[in-house]
Each structure stands twice: as structure tokens, then as C-alpha cells.
Amino acid sequence: MARTDDKVTPEQHEQPADDRDETYTERMDRNWAELLQELRVTQTGAQILTGFLLTLPFQSRFTELDDYQRTVYLVLVLVAALATVLIIAPVSLHRMLFRLRLKPQLVDAGHALARAGLAALALALTGSTLLLFDVVLSRTAGLVAGAALLLVIVLAWIVLPRAIARRADAEDAASRT
């Protein structure tokens, strides 16, 4: 079973890991379409978060933030903007490579950009939660809330998918014996 973060080569299509009856080109087209669907979901969230962060300095209470909170805020703006750029980058890449018959390279690069964008988005979500709890409750509450959210993100976005893949691999191995 090919892992989702591995590159798929034409040779791997010769011995497909699943029961799909598709050519290598069809598989790359499907992979690209699936990636775009995932990016549509994350792109909206990243853009809304970035937009929200960009409006905060224009709120009356923004001047009440201490140096730590302003520093966290500025880092968050950069990280949220980075997440937005990385999540949108595959679209730009597609425009630049359109009709050059580079779909496998586009899928690989889009996959890497999406993963980097998700990492930046995780940091932006964590930091935003930290800042909000810090402002509303206390510095300790902010650190605890940020750490708790980061733990949930790691569990949901990294640990769970790996556990599912390991279980599927074990079930596949057991069915072959």
C-alpha cells in the first residue's frame, strides 16, 4: 500500500495498490482533483483567519495589549499570511505550469505546499487561541489553551491518520496470510 506522502511513479501504476482501473495519467488527474478539493476547505479557513487578524489593530482595545501580546499578534499575522500563501500556491503553480504536461510534478509540489500550509495553519490556530485566552483570561490560560489545541491538532492531523494507515496495513497483511 503506497503511503499518501510518497510520490507515485509510472512503475507503481503497473502494480496498483488498490483496485482502481485507471492509467497513470488518470491517477494523477484524480490526485490533483482531490488535492484541490482539500485546498478549497483549508483556503477559506486560512483566509478568514488572516482577514480577521488584519482587522484587529483597528479595534479600540488593541492599544491595551502588552508587548508580549503585540509580539504574538504580529507573529500570528505573519504565520496566517504564510499559511494563506502556501495553501493558495498550488493554484498559482498550476497556472504557471498549465499545458506543460507536468501533472505528476504539479501533484507532488501541490502536496508539499498543502502540507506546509497545514502546518502554518496549525500554528496560526494555536497562536490565535493562545492570544485570545491571554487577553480575555490570563497568560497561563493562554498558554494552556494554546498547548491543548496544538495537542488536539497533532492528534487529529498526524497521529490519527498514521494510526489508520498502520491498521489498514496490518489488516492487509493479515488478509494475505
Tab-separated table of N, CA and C in Angstrom:
chain	number	residue	atom	x	y	z
A	1	MET	N	0.844	-1.179	0.000
A	1	MET	CA	0.000	0.000	0.000
A	1	MET	C	0.888	1.241	0.000
A	2	ALA	N	0.715	2.109	-1.004
A	2	ALA	CA	1.527	3.323	-1.094
A	2	ALA	C	1.061	4.327	-0.056
A	3	ARG	N	2.006	4.904	0.665
A	3	ARG	CA	1.660	5.928	1.649
A	3	ARG	C	1.230	7.187	0.921
A	4	THR	N	0.397	7.978	1.570
A	4	THR	CA	-0.130	9.175	0.921
A	4	THR	C	0.923	10.240	0.700
A	5	ASP	N	2.043	10.191	1.427
A	5	ASP	CA	3.054	11.221	1.230
A	5	ASP	C	4.166	10.777	0.286
A	6	ASP	N	4.038	9.597	-0.288
A	6	ASP	CA	5.023	9.114	-1.244
A	6	ASP	C	4.655	9.577	-2.643
A	7	LYS	N	5.658	9.790	-3.476
A	7	LYS	CA	5.426	10.122	-4.876
A	7	LYS	C	5.008	8.854	-5.607
A	8	VAL	N	4.073	8.987	-6.537
A	8	VAL	CA	3.622	7.859	-7.337
A	8	VAL	C	4.319	7.935	-8.683
A	9	THR	N	4.972	6.871	-9.059
A	9	THR	CA	5.687	6.827	-10.327
A	9	THR	C	4.920	5.953	-11.311
A	10	PRO	N	5.214	6.091	-12.618
A	10	PRO	CA	4.537	5.228	-13.589
A	10	PRO	C	4.746	3.740	-13.279
A	11	GLU	N	5.908	3.390	-12.733
A	11	GLU	CA	6.183	1.989	-12.407
A	11	GLU	C	5.225	1.479	-11.336
A	12	GLN	N	4.881	2.334	-10.377
A	12	GLN	CA	3.958	1.925	-9.332
A	12	GLN	C	2.565	1.691	-9.900
A	13	HIS	N	2.243	2.365	-10.988
A	13	HIS	CA	0.931	2.142	-11.588
A	13	HIS	C	0.841	0.746	-12.195
A	14	GLU	N	1.960	0.216	-12.598
A	14	GLU	CA	1.963	-1.131	-13.173
A	14	GLU	C	1.400	-2.144	-12.172
A	15	GLN	N	1.681	-1.906	-10.893
A	15	GLN	CA	1.177	-2.780	-9.836
A	15	GLN	C	0.383	-1.911	-8.860
A	16	PRO	N	-0.858	-1.576	-9.220
A	16	PRO	CA	-1.614	-0.669	-8.368
A	16	PRO	C	-1.839	-1.241	-6.976
A	17	ALA	N	-1.850	-0.329	-5.993
A	17	ALA	CA	-2.048	-0.728	-4.600
A	17	ALA	C	-3.533	-0.860	-4.274
A	18	ASP	N	-4.386	-0.503	-5.210
A	18	ASP	CA	-5.818	-0.629	-4.968
A	18	ASP	C	-6.474	-1.245	-6.202
A	19	ASP	N	-7.777	-1.321	-6.192
A	19	ASP	CA	-8.475	-1.985	-7.296
A	19	ASP	C	-8.985	-1.017	-8.355
A	20	ARG	N	-8.451	0.187	-8.409
A	20	ARG	CA	-8.882	1.158	-9.415
A	20	ARG	C	-8.329	0.747	-10.781
A	21	ASP	N	-9.143	0.880	-11.769
A	21	ASP	CA	-8.712	0.596	-13.137
A	21	ASP	C	-8.511	1.936	-13.833
A	22	GLU	N	-7.314	2.532	-13.612
A	22	GLU	CA	-7.029	3.828	-14.195
A	22	GLU	C	-5.584	3.877	-14.662
A	23	THR	N	-5.353	4.690	-15.664
A	23	THR	CA	-3.989	4.872	-16.145
A	23	THR	C	-3.235	5.769	-15.168
A	24	TYR	N	-1.927	5.849	-15.360
A	24	TYR	CA	-1.103	6.723	-14.530
A	24	TYR	C	-1.583	8.165	-14.656
A	25	THR	N	-1.874	8.600	-15.875
A	25	THR	CA	-2.353	9.958	-16.113
A	25	THR	C	-3.692	10.192	-15.421
A	26	GLU	N	-4.587	9.233	-15.494
A	26	GLU	CA	-5.874	9.356	-14.808
A	26	GLU	C	-5.687	9.434	-13.292
A	27	ARG	N	-4.738	8.674	-12.787
A	27	ARG	CA	-4.460	8.700	-11.348
A	27	ARG	C	-3.936	10.079	-10.940
A	28	MET	N	-3.034	10.653	-11.749
A	28	MET	CA	-2.516	11.984	-11.440
A	28	MET	C	-3.637	13.025	-11.515
A	29	ASP	N	-4.514	12.918	-12.501
A	29	ASP	CA	-5.650	13.836	-12.601
A	29	ASP	C	-6.552	13.711	-11.370
A	30	ARG	N	-6.811	12.486	-10.934
A	30	ARG	CA	-7.641	12.265	-9.744
A	30	ARG	C	-6.947	12.819	-8.505
A	31	ASN	N	-5.643	12.567	-8.378
A	31	ASN	CA	-4.899	13.091	-7.226
A	31	ASN	C	-4.952	14.616	-7.192
A	32	TRP	N	-4.813	15.242	-8.354
A	32	TRP	CA	-4.851	16.695	-8.422
A	32	TRP	C	-6.242	17.210	-8.025
A	33	ALA	N	-7.285	16.570	-8.531
A	33	ALA	CA	-8.654	16.983	-8.201
A	33	ALA	C	-8.920	16.830	-6.696
A	34	GLU	N	-8.444	15.745	-6.104
A	34	GLU	CA	-8.623	15.538	-4.669
A	34	GLU	C	-7.868	16.593	-3.869
A	35	LEU	N	-6.667	16.925	-4.292
A	35	LEU	CA	-5.870	17.953	-3.622
A	35	LEU	C	-6.582	19.302	-3.683
A	36	LEU	N	-7.137	19.636	-4.842
A	36	LEU	CA	-7.846	20.912	-4.981
A	36	LEU	C	-9.058	20.973	-4.060
A	37	GLN	N	-9.774	19.862	-3.916
A	37	GLN	CA	-10.918	19.832	-3.007
A	37	GLN	C	-10.466	20.095	-1.568
A	38	GLU	N	-9.372	19.495	-1.167
A	38	GLU	CA	-8.851	19.706	0.184
A	38	GLU	C	-8.425	21.160	0.371
A	39	LEU	N	-7.781	21.712	-0.639
A	39	LEU	CA	-7.321	23.103	-0.549
A	39	LEU	C	-8.485	24.084	-0.471
A	40	ARG	N	-9.596	23.771	-1.113
A	40	ARG	CA	-10.764	24.660	-1.048
A	40	ARG	C	-11.244	24.819	0.392
A	41	VAL	N	-11.219	23.741	1.140
A	41	VAL	CA	-11.654	23.778	2.533
A	41	VAL	C	-10.670	24.587	3.372
A	42	THR	N	-9.397	24.280	3.267
A	42	THR	CA	-8.404	24.955	4.106
A	42	THR	C	-8.188	26.399	3.682
A	43	GLN	N	-8.311	26.677	2.404
A	43	GLN	CA	-8.087	28.031	1.903
A	43	GLN	C	-9.081	29.011	2.518
A	44	THR	N	-10.333	28.628	2.583
A	44	THR	CA	-11.349	29.517	3.141
A	44	THR	C	-11.053	29.826	4.604
A	45	GLY	N	-10.753	28.786	5.372
A	45	GLY	CA	-10.447	28.991	6.792
A	45	GLY	C	-9.218	29.853	6.997
A	46	ALA	N	-8.181	29.609	6.235
A	46	ALA	CA	-6.950	30.392	6.369
A	46	ALA	C	-7.187	31.844	5.994
A	47	GLN	N	-7.946	32.079	4.946
A	47	GLN	CA	-8.206	33.451	4.520
A	47	GLN	C	-9.069	34.203	5.529
A	48	ILE	N	-10.057	33.532	6.106
A	48	ILE	CA	-10.906	34.183	7.113
A	48	ILE	C	-10.078	34.530	8.348
A	49	LEU	N	-9.245	33.601	8.806
A	49	LEU	CA	-8.399	33.857	9.967
A	49	LEU	C	-7.434	35.012	9.696
A	50	THR	N	-6.813	35.002	8.539
A	50	THR	CA	-5.882	36.079	8.186
A	50	THR	C	-6.614	37.425	8.133
A	51	GLY	N	-7.759	37.438	7.485
A	51	GLY	CA	-8.539	38.668	7.397
A	51	GLY	C	-8.941	39.199	8.766
A	52	PHE	N	-9.359	38.299	9.631
A	52	PHE	CA	-9.726	38.697	10.988
A	52	PHE	C	-8.525	39.305	11.715
A	53	LEU	N	-7.389	38.650	11.616
A	53	LEU	CA	-6.192	39.166	12.286
A	53	LEU	C	-5.791	40.535	11.758
A	54	LEU	N	-5.978	40.746	10.463
A	54	LEU	CA	-5.605	42.035	9.875
A	54	LEU	C	-6.496	43.181	10.351
A	55	THR	N	-7.685	42.866	10.849
A	55	THR	CA	-8.593	43.923	11.309
A	55	THR	C	-8.375	44.302	12.774
A	56	LEU	N	-7.700	43.458	13.535
A	56	LEU	CA	-7.565	43.707	14.977
A	56	LEU	C	-6.925	45.040	15.353
A	57	PRO	N	-5.894	45.500	14.680
A	57	PRO	CA	-5.302	46.785	15.094
A	57	PRO	C	-6.272	47.955	15.014
A	58	PHE	N	-7.350	47.789	14.285
A	58	PHE	CA	-8.317	48.874	14.126
A	58	PHE	C	-9.420	48.832	15.186
A	59	GLN	N	-9.313	47.898	16.110
A	59	GLN	CA	-10.268	47.804	17.217
A	59	GLN	C	-9.777	48.675	18.371
A	60	SER	N	-10.698	49.230	19.121
A	60	SER	CA	-10.330	50.186	20.171
A	60	SER	C	-9.462	49.574	21.269
A	61	ARG	N	-9.669	48.318	21.629
A	61	ARG	CA	-8.913	47.716	22.728
A	61	ARG	C	-7.518	47.251	22.309
A	62	PHE	N	-7.193	47.306	21.031
A	62	PHE	CA	-5.888	46.820	20.573
A	62	PHE	C	-4.744	47.560	21.275
A	63	THR	N	-4.929	48.812	21.555
A	63	THR	CA	-3.872	49.606	22.210
A	63	THR	C	-3.610	49.141	23.640
A	64	GLU	N	-4.521	48.359	24.207
A	64	GLU	CA	-4.349	47.864	25.571
A	64	GLU	C	-3.459	46.623	25.645
A	65	LEU	N	-3.097	46.057	24.503
A	65	LEU	CA	-2.249	44.862	24.514
A	65	LEU	C	-0.870	45.205	25.048
A	66	ASP	N	-0.293	44.261	25.804
A	66	ASP	CA	1.072	44.481	26.291
A	66	ASP	C	2.072	44.067	25.208
A	67	ASP	N	3.350	44.236	25.479
A	67	ASP	CA	4.385	43.932	24.475
A	67	ASP	C	4.343	42.477	24.031
A	68	TYR	N	4.163	41.556	24.972
A	68	TYR	CA	4.082	40.123	24.646
A	68	TYR	C	2.921	39.868	23.696
A	69	GLN	N	1.743	40.412	24.016
A	69	GLN	CA	0.559	40.192	23.189
A	69	GLN	C	0.715	40.796	21.795
A	70	ARG	N	1.333	41.975	21.719
A	70	ARG	CA	1.563	42.581	20.400
A	70	ARG	C	2.554	41.755	19.586
A	71	THR	N	3.571	41.214	20.246
A	71	THR	CA	4.548	40.363	19.545
A	71	THR	C	3.875	39.087	19.036
A	72	VAL	N	3.081	38.456	19.911
A	72	VAL	CA	2.356	37.249	19.488
A	72	VAL	C	1.442	37.588	18.319
A	73	TYR	N	0.754	38.702	18.405
A	73	TYR	CA	-0.140	39.122	17.331
A	73	TYR	C	0.612	39.276	16.002
A	74	LEU	N	1.730	39.965	16.026
A	74	LEU	CA	2.488	40.192	14.786
A	74	LEU	C	3.016	38.877	14.209
A	75	VAL	N	3.464	37.992	15.066
A	75	VAL	CA	3.903	36.668	14.595
A	75	VAL	C	2.720	35.925	13.979
A	76	LEU	N	1.560	36.031	14.613
A	76	LEU	CA	0.357	35.373	14.081
A	76	LEU	C	-0.023	35.898	12.703
A	77	VAL	N	0.074	37.188	12.511
A	77	VAL	CA	-0.238	37.760	11.189
A	77	VAL	C	0.691	37.161	10.146
A	78	LEU	N	1.973	37.086	10.468
A	78	LEU	CA	2.929	36.502	9.520
A	78	LEU	C	2.640	35.024	9.257
A	79	VAL	N	2.363	34.267	10.300
A	79	VAL	CA	2.115	32.834	10.136
A	79	VAL	C	0.802	32.596	9.386
A	80	ALA	N	-0.228	33.368	9.699
A	80	ALA	CA	-1.504	33.220	8.988
A	80	ALA	C	-1.355	33.610	7.516
A	81	ALA	N	-0.616	34.671	7.257
A	81	ALA	CA	-0.374	35.076	5.869
A	81	ALA	C	0.433	33.998	5.138
A	82	LEU	N	1.424	33.436	5.818
A	82	LEU	CA	2.207	32.346	5.227
A	82	LEU	C	1.319	31.147	4.917
A	83	ALA	N	0.442	30.788	5.844
A	83	ALA	CA	-0.479	29.668	5.607
A	83	ALA	C	-1.334	29.935	4.377
A	84	THR	N	-1.855	31.147	4.275
A	84	THR	CA	-2.690	31.505	3.124
A	84	THR	C	-1.898	31.404	1.825
A	85	VAL	N	-0.694	31.927	1.826
A	85	VAL	CA	0.155	31.876	0.619
A	85	VAL	C	0.444	30.425	0.227
A	86	LEU	N	0.819	29.604	1.184
A	86	LEU	CA	1.166	28.209	0.888
A	86	LEU	C	-0.043	27.417	0.397
A	87	ILE	N	-1.197	27.686	0.966
A	87	ILE	CA	-2.404	26.948	0.569
A	87	ILE	C	-2.894	27.385	-0.806
A	88	ILE	N	-2.657	28.643	-1.151
A	88	ILE	CA	-3.058	29.148	-2.470
A	88	ILE	C	-2.000	28.838	-3.532
A	89	ALA	N	-0.761	28.619	-3.124
A	89	ALA	CA	0.356	28.425	-4.065
A	89	ALA	C	0.117	27.348	-5.133
A	90	PRO	N	-0.508	26.201	-4.811
A	90	PRO	CA	-0.721	25.214	-5.874
A	90	PRO	C	-1.550	25.742	-7.050
A	91	VAL	N	-2.454	26.665	-6.784
A	91	VAL	CA	-3.246	27.257	-7.869
A	91	VAL	C	-2.339	28.073	-8.783
A	92	SER	N	-1.480	28.883	-8.189
A	92	SER	CA	-0.532	29.671	-8.973
A	92	SER	C	0.416	28.751	-9.747
A	93	LEU	N	0.871	27.717	-9.072
A	93	LEU	CA	1.755	26.743	-9.710
A	93	LEU	C	1.074	26.122	-10.933
A	94	HIS	N	-0.193	25.776	-10.773
A	94	HIS	CA	-0.943	25.193	-11.890
A	94	HIS	C	-1.036	26.180	-13.049
A	95	ARG	N	-1.282	27.453	-12.742
A	95	ARG	CA	-1.355	28.455	-13.803
A	95	ARG	C	-0.028	28.562	-14.547
A	96	MET	N	1.077	28.509	-13.811
A	96	MET	CA	2.397	28.663	-14.428
A	96	MET	C	2.797	27.418	-15.237
A	97	LEU	N	2.313	26.259	-14.829
A	97	LEU	CA	2.701	25.007	-15.490
A	97	LEU	C	1.623	24.459	-16.419
A	98	PHE	N	0.549	25.206	-16.588
A	98	PHE	CA	-0.582	24.762	-17.398
A	98	PHE	C	-0.134	24.357	-18.797
A	99	ARG	N	-0.576	23.202	-19.223
A	99	ARG	CA	-0.320	22.628	-20.549
A	99	ARG	C	1.134	22.255	-20.806
A	100	LEU	N	1.928	22.119	-19.761
A	100	LEU	CA	3.317	21.698	-19.946
A	100	LEU	C	3.496	20.204	-19.678
A	101	ARG	N	2.398	19.497	-19.463
A	101	ARG	CA	2.416	18.050	-19.224
A	101	ARG	C	3.288	17.684	-18.020
A	102	LEU	N	3.099	18.432	-16.946
A	102	LEU	CA	3.870	18.216	-15.725
A	102	LEU	C	2.962	17.863	-14.547
A	103	LYS	N	1.865	17.171	-14.810
A	103	LYS	CA	0.898	16.872	-13.755
A	103	LYS	C	1.517	16.117	-12.580
A	104	PRO	N	2.367	15.093	-12.798
A	104	PRO	CA	2.965	14.420	-11.623
A	104	PRO	C	3.788	15.374	-10.763
A	105	GLN	N	4.549	16.248	-11.390
A	105	GLN	CA	5.340	17.221	-10.646
A	105	GLN	C	4.428	18.221	-9.932
A	106	LEU	N	3.349	18.601	-10.597
A	106	LEU	CA	2.376	19.511	-10.013
A	106	LEU	C	1.717	18.880	-8.790
A	107	VAL	N	1.347	17.620	-8.895
A	107	VAL	CA	0.735	16.914	-7.760
A	107	VAL	C	1.717	16.832	-6.595
A	108	ASP	N	2.969	16.477	-6.874
A	108	ASP	CA	3.971	16.382	-5.803
A	108	ASP	C	4.220	17.729	-5.141
A	109	ALA	N	4.389	18.775	-5.942
A	109	ALA	CA	4.641	20.107	-5.385
A	109	ALA	C	3.405	20.618	-4.642
A	110	GLY	N	2.232	20.405	-5.207
A	110	GLY	CA	0.991	20.825	-4.548
A	110	GLY	C	0.811	20.127	-3.216
A	111	HIS	N	1.154	18.852	-3.180
A	111	HIS	CA	1.074	18.069	-1.945
A	111	HIS	C	2.008	18.659	-0.886
A	112	ALA	N	3.229	18.970	-1.262
A	112	ALA	CA	4.196	19.531	-0.319
A	112	ALA	C	3.750	20.912	0.165
A	113	LEU	N	3.244	21.738	-0.739
A	113	LEU	CA	2.768	23.063	-0.355
A	113	LEU	C	1.556	22.971	0.572
A	114	ALA	N	0.661	22.037	0.288
A	114	ALA	CA	-0.521	21.863	1.137
A	114	ALA	C	-0.117	21.426	2.542
A	115	ARG	N	0.836	20.503	2.637
A	115	ARG	CA	1.296	20.063	3.962
A	115	ARG	C	1.949	21.211	4.734
A	116	ALA	N	2.766	22.001	4.051
A	116	ALA	CA	3.396	23.154	4.697
A	116	ALA	C	2.338	24.179	5.104
A	117	GLY	N	1.344	24.382	4.250
A	117	GLY	CA	0.252	25.301	4.572
A	117	GLY	C	-0.541	24.842	5.775
A	118	LEU	N	-0.783	23.539	5.868
A	118	LEU	CA	-1.492	22.999	7.038
A	118	LEU	C	-0.674	23.191	8.314
A	119	ALA	N	0.637	23.017	8.218
A	119	ALA	CA	1.499	23.228	9.390
A	119	ALA	C	1.428	24.690	9.842
A	120	ALA	N	1.500	25.610	8.880
A	120	ALA	CA	1.406	27.032	9.223
A	120	ALA	C	0.018	27.360	9.773
A	121	LEU	N	-1.012	26.769	9.194
A	121	LEU	CA	-2.366	26.996	9.690
A	121	LEU	C	-2.515	26.465	11.118
A	122	ALA	N	-1.920	25.320	11.406
A	122	ALA	CA	-1.959	24.782	12.769
A	122	ALA	C	-1.324	25.756	13.749
A	123	LEU	N	-0.194	26.342	13.362
A	123	LEU	CA	0.467	27.322	14.224
A	123	LEU	C	-0.383	28.585	14.379
A	124	ALA	N	-1.012	29.021	13.307
A	124	ALA	CA	-1.862	30.216	13.382
A	124	ALA	C	-3.076	29.979	14.275
A	125	LEU	N	-3.690	28.819	14.158
A	125	LEU	CA	-4.836	28.491	15.014
A	125	LEU	C	-4.416	28.400	16.471
A	126	THR	N	-3.297	27.732	16.708
A	126	THR	CA	-2.786	27.592	18.072
A	126	THR	C	-2.454	28.950	18.666
A	127	GLY	N	-1.739	29.766	17.914
A	127	GLY	CA	-1.352	31.086	18.399
A	127	GLY	C	-2.544	32.007	18.610
A	128	SER	N	-3.535	31.920	17.738
A	128	SER	CA	-4.734	32.748	17.891
A	128	SER	C	-5.480	32.375	19.168
A	129	THR	N	-5.555	31.087	19.430
A	129	THR	CA	-6.200	30.626	20.660
A	129	THR	C	-5.414	31.093	21.875
A	130	LEU	N	-4.093	30.959	21.800
A	130	LEU	CA	-3.234	31.427	22.885
A	130	LEU	C	-3.472	32.916	23.156
A	131	LEU	N	-3.461	33.721	22.106
A	131	LEU	CA	-3.628	35.165	22.260
A	131	LEU	C	-5.002	35.510	22.827
A	132	LEU	N	-6.031	34.895	22.313
A	132	LEU	CA	-7.381	35.192	22.778
A	132	LEU	C	-7.532	34.887	24.271
A	133	PHE	N	-7.098	33.705	24.689
A	133	PHE	CA	-7.207	33.338	26.101
A	133	PHE	C	-6.307	34.229	26.969
A	134	ASP	N	-5.167	34.622	26.430
A	134	ASP	CA	-4.270	35.513	27.166
A	134	ASP	C	-4.936	36.861	27.415
A	135	VAL	N	-5.581	37.407	26.403
A	135	VAL	CA	-6.233	38.714	26.522
A	135	VAL	C	-7.466	38.633	27.416
A	136	VAL	N	-8.275	37.602	27.239
A	136	VAL	CA	-9.544	37.507	27.956
A	136	VAL	C	-9.366	37.014	29.388
A	137	LEU	N	-8.486	36.037	29.604
A	137	LEU	CA	-8.331	35.450	30.943
A	137	LEU	C	-6.986	35.766	31.582
A	138	SER	N	-5.946	35.089	31.095
A	138	SER	CA	-4.615	35.292	31.691
A	138	SER	C	-3.563	34.666	30.790
A	139	ARG	N	-2.313	35.004	31.060
A	139	ARG	CA	-1.195	34.444	30.306
A	139	ARG	C	-1.171	32.919	30.447
A	140	THR	N	-1.372	32.436	31.658
A	140	THR	CA	-1.380	30.989	31.910
A	140	THR	C	-2.503	30.317	31.132
A	141	ALA	N	-3.683	30.902	31.173
A	141	ALA	CA	-4.819	30.340	30.433
A	141	ALA	C	-4.506	30.300	28.937
A	142	GLY	N	-3.851	31.337	28.440
A	142	GLY	CA	-3.473	31.366	27.027
A	142	GLY	C	-2.515	30.256	26.670
A	143	LEU	N	-1.509	30.070	27.500
A	143	LEU	CA	-0.529	29.009	27.235
A	143	LEU	C	-1.173	27.628	27.306
A	144	VAL	N	-2.042	27.420	28.278
A	144	VAL	CA	-2.714	26.122	28.423
A	144	VAL	C	-3.648	25.874	27.240
A	145	ALA	N	-4.447	26.875	26.886
A	145	ALA	CA	-5.384	26.721	25.761
A	145	ALA	C	-4.632	26.485	24.449
A	146	GLY	N	-3.565	27.239	24.229
A	146	GLY	CA	-2.772	27.049	23.008
A	146	GLY	C	-2.150	25.666	22.953
A	147	ALA	N	-1.578	25.218	24.072
A	147	ALA	CA	-0.964	23.891	24.114
A	147	ALA	C	-2.011	22.796	23.924
A	148	ALA	N	-3.182	22.976	24.531
A	148	ALA	CA	-4.249	21.977	24.397
A	148	ALA	C	-4.713	21.876	22.947
A	149	LEU	N	-4.895	23.015	22.298
A	149	LEU	CA	-5.317	22.982	20.899
A	149	LEU	C	-4.235	22.363	20.022
A	150	LEU	N	-2.986	22.709	20.264
A	150	LEU	CA	-1.893	22.114	19.489
A	150	LEU	C	-1.887	20.596	19.655
A	151	LEU	N	-2.126	20.111	20.857
A	151	LEU	CA	-2.197	18.669	21.091
A	151	LEU	C	-3.340	18.044	20.287
A	152	VAL	N	-4.497	18.673	20.292
A	152	VAL	CA	-5.646	18.155	19.528
A	152	VAL	C	-5.314	18.141	18.036
A	153	ILE	N	-4.679	19.185	17.548
A	153	ILE	CA	-4.307	19.239	16.125
A	153	ILE	C	-3.336	18.116	15.789
A	154	VAL	N	-2.325	17.928	16.611
A	154	VAL	CA	-1.349	16.853	16.372
A	154	VAL	C	-2.044	15.499	16.376
A	155	LEU	N	-2.938	15.284	17.323
A	155	LEU	CA	-3.655	14.005	17.394
A	155	LEU	C	-4.550	13.800	16.172
A	156	ALA	N	-5.303	14.832	15.793
A	156	ALA	CA	-6.262	14.700	14.687
A	156	ALA	C	-5.605	14.721	13.313
A	157	TRP	N	-4.554	15.526	13.157
A	157	TRP	CA	-3.965	15.714	11.832
A	157	TRP	C	-2.773	14.808	11.561
A	158	ILE	N	-2.148	14.272	12.602
A	158	ILE	CA	-0.946	13.454	12.399
A	158	ILE	C	-1.106	12.044	12.971
A	159	VAL	N	-1.410	11.964	14.257
A	159	VAL	CA	-1.469	10.657	14.919
A	159	VAL	C	-2.607	9.793	14.364
A	160	LEU	N	-3.808	10.336	14.264
A	160	LEU	CA	-4.953	9.565	13.774
A	160	LEU	C	-4.739	9.031	12.356
A	161	PRO	N	-4.325	9.862	11.397
A	161	PRO	CA	-4.104	9.311	10.049
A	161	PRO	C	-3.046	8.208	10.019
A	162	ARG	N	-1.987	8.384	10.797
A	162	ARG	CA	-0.946	7.345	10.837
A	162	ARG	C	-1.471	6.067	11.472
A	163	ALA	N	-2.287	6.195	12.500
A	163	ALA	CA	-2.867	5.012	13.144
A	163	ALA	C	-3.799	4.282	12.182
A	164	ILE	N	-4.590	5.037	11.437
A	164	ILE	CA	-5.489	4.421	10.451
A	164	ILE	C	-4.685	3.700	9.374
A	165	ALA	N	-3.606	4.337	8.883
A	165	ALA	CA	-2.766	3.711	7.850
A	165	ALA	C	-2.100	2.450	8.387
A	166	ARG	N	-1.594	2.494	9.618
A	166	ARG	CA	-0.973	1.295	10.213
A	166	ARG	C	-1.984	0.167	10.354
A	167	ARG	N	-3.186	0.509	10.794
A	167	ARG	CA	-4.231	-0.513	10.955
A	167	ARG	C	-4.595	-1.122	9.607
A	168	ALA	N	-4.711	-0.280	8.581
A	168	ALA	CA	-5.037	-0.786	7.239
A	168	ALA	C	-3.915	-1.679	6.724
A	169	ASP	N	-2.659	-1.283	6.956
A	169	ASP	CA	-1.531	-2.112	6.544
A	169	ASP	C	-1.554	-3.458	7.257
A	170	ALA	N	-1.851	-3.440	8.562
A	170	ALA	CA	-1.906	-4.693	9.339
A	170	ALA	C	-3.040	-5.580	8.847
A	171	GLU	N	-4.187	-4.980	8.574
A	171	GLU	CA	-5.325	-5.760	8.050
A	171	GLU	C	-5.009	-6.328	6.686
A	172	ASP	N	-4.325	-5.550	5.846
A	172	ASP	CA	-3.944	-6.015	4.513
A	172	ASP	C	-2.964	-7.175	4.616
A	173	ALA	N	-1.995	-7.047	5.508
A	173	ALA	CA	-1.011	-8.123	5.708
A	173	ALA	C	-1.685	-9.385	6.250
A	174	ALA	N	-2.632	-9.207	7.149
A	174	ALA	CA	-3.335	-10.362	7.721
A	174	ALA	C	-4.196	-11.061	6.672
A	175	SER	N	-4.778	-10.297	5.749
A	175	SER	CA	-5.625	-10.912	4.732
A	175	SER	C	-4.807	-11.679	3.699
A	176	ARG	N	-3.516	-11.370	3.572
A	176	ARG	CA	-2.671	-12.085	2.608
A	176	ARG	C	-2.120	-13.372	3.182
A	177	THR	N	-2.276	-13.593	4.469
A	177	THR	CA	-1.714	-14.824	5.077
A	177	THR	C	-2.757	-15.886	5.266
